[in-house]
């Protein structure tokens, strides 16, 4: 099976898959503002800015062009242990594509589907991402017969209680 056929067969079956949410780009420490300025000069506008601790350890800026739902996510590592910094290190000290994010209706349903279908899911469960979204990651070498070769993030919007990670869902239910 070709990589194209494999991707079409997989992503056509993921429950609630909507569209490509974002392309994440790791930028070198100290270069975030210059990258934001460059994208702004191209016509992008800044939608969101957040510093994330925990396992992510990045400063994030989300950029949009026009009314497209497809975003550019710039990730500047704040620690040598940041996954974004590790991506930069693997890339010879240069920034570059860190992952591609796909939007889904329900993170838990998508998570269960990937697990049930033998994919290597990086996270133990869906977790809180930036902007209050619910996210989890699919490993680049997820399937032995046809690996993706790139990290994928699955993203669900925060406005649906079904998309809250289990610990948060328990806190908001009576």
Short mmCIF file of C-alpha atoms in Angstrom, two decimals, residues 28-112:
data_model
loop_
_atom_site.label_atom_id
_atom_site.label_comp_id
_atom_site.label_asym_id
_atom_site.label_seq_id
_atom_site.Cartn_x
_atom_site.Cartn_y
_atom_site.Cartn_z
CA UNK A 28 15.11 29.08 17.83
CA UNK A 29 15.16 30.63 21.31
CA UNK A 30 15.14 34.41 20.99
CA UNK A 31 13.71 34.38 17.44
CA UNK A 32 9.98 34.25 18.17
CA UNK A 33 9.32 37.98 17.74
CA UNK A 34 11.25 38.09 14.48
CA UNK A 35 9.22 35.14 13.16
CA UNK A 36 5.96 36.83 14.21
CA UNK A 37 7.05 40.01 12.40
CA UNK A 38 7.90 38.03 9.25
CA UNK A 39 4.50 36.29 9.18
CA UNK A 40 2.74 39.59 9.92
CA UNK A 41 4.52 41.13 6.92
CA UNK A 42 3.07 38.29 4.82
CA UNK A 43 -0.46 39.22 5.92
CA UNK A 44 -0.95 36.93 8.91
CA UNK A 45 -2.49 38.25 12.12
CA UNK A 46 -1.77 37.11 15.63
CA UNK A 47 -4.68 35.22 17.21
CA UNK A 48 -3.26 33.92 20.45
CA UNK A 49 -0.11 34.03 22.56
CA UNK A 50 0.61 31.80 25.54
CA UNK A 51 3.50 30.45 27.57
CA UNK A 52 3.02 26.79 28.38
CA UNK A 53 4.88 24.93 31.10
CA UNK A 54 4.56 21.29 32.01
CA UNK A 55 5.73 18.88 29.36
CA UNK A 56 5.51 21.50 26.57
CA UNK A 57 7.82 24.26 27.88
CA UNK A 58 7.24 26.71 25.02
CA UNK A 59 6.07 30.18 24.17
CA UNK A 60 3.39 29.81 21.54
CA UNK A 61 1.97 32.25 19.00
CA UNK A 62 -0.92 31.27 16.73
CA UNK A 63 -1.21 33.11 13.42
CA UNK A 64 -4.02 33.20 10.87
CA UNK A 65 -4.29 34.48 7.32
CA UNK A 66 -7.69 35.67 6.18
CA UNK A 67 -10.57 33.65 7.61
CA UNK A 68 -8.88 30.31 7.13
CA UNK A 69 -9.31 27.79 9.95
CA UNK A 70 -5.77 26.57 9.18
CA UNK A 71 -3.26 28.22 11.50
CA UNK A 72 0.50 28.57 11.84
CA UNK A 73 1.69 27.79 15.37
CA UNK A 74 5.14 29.13 16.29
CA UNK A 75 6.79 27.33 19.20
CA UNK A 76 9.81 28.83 20.97
CA UNK A 77 11.35 26.50 23.57
CA UNK A 78 11.75 27.87 27.09
CA UNK A 79 13.89 24.98 28.32
CA UNK A 80 16.53 22.60 26.93
CA UNK A 81 14.07 19.80 27.81
CA UNK A 82 11.28 21.23 25.66
CA UNK A 83 10.08 18.94 22.85
CA UNK A 84 10.45 21.96 20.54
CA UNK A 85 14.12 22.29 21.54
CA UNK A 86 14.64 18.57 20.96
CA UNK A 87 13.14 19.00 17.48
CA UNK A 88 15.54 21.88 16.80
CA UNK A 89 18.46 19.75 18.01
CA UNK A 90 17.41 16.85 15.73
CA UNK A 91 17.24 19.36 12.89
CA UNK A 92 20.89 20.38 13.25
CA UNK A 93 20.19 23.46 15.37
CA UNK A 94 17.68 24.90 12.91
CA UNK A 95 13.99 25.51 13.38
CA UNK A 96 11.45 23.74 11.25
CA UNK A 97 8.17 21.86 11.15
CA UNK A 98 7.47 20.36 14.58
CA UNK A 99 4.09 18.75 13.90
CA UNK A 100 0.81 18.99 12.02
CA UNK A 101 -2.43 19.36 13.98
CA UNK A 102 -5.79 17.94 12.91
CA UNK A 103 -9.09 19.22 14.34
CA UNK A 104 -11.62 16.67 15.55
CA UNK A 105 -15.08 16.96 17.05
CA UNK A 106 -14.31 14.78 20.06
CA UNK A 107 -10.79 14.14 21.34
CA UNK A 108 -11.70 11.10 23.42
CA UNK A 109 -13.46 9.35 20.53
CA UNK A 110 -10.46 10.01 18.26
CA UNK A 111 -8.03 8.91 20.99
CA UNK A 112 -9.92 5.66 21.50
#
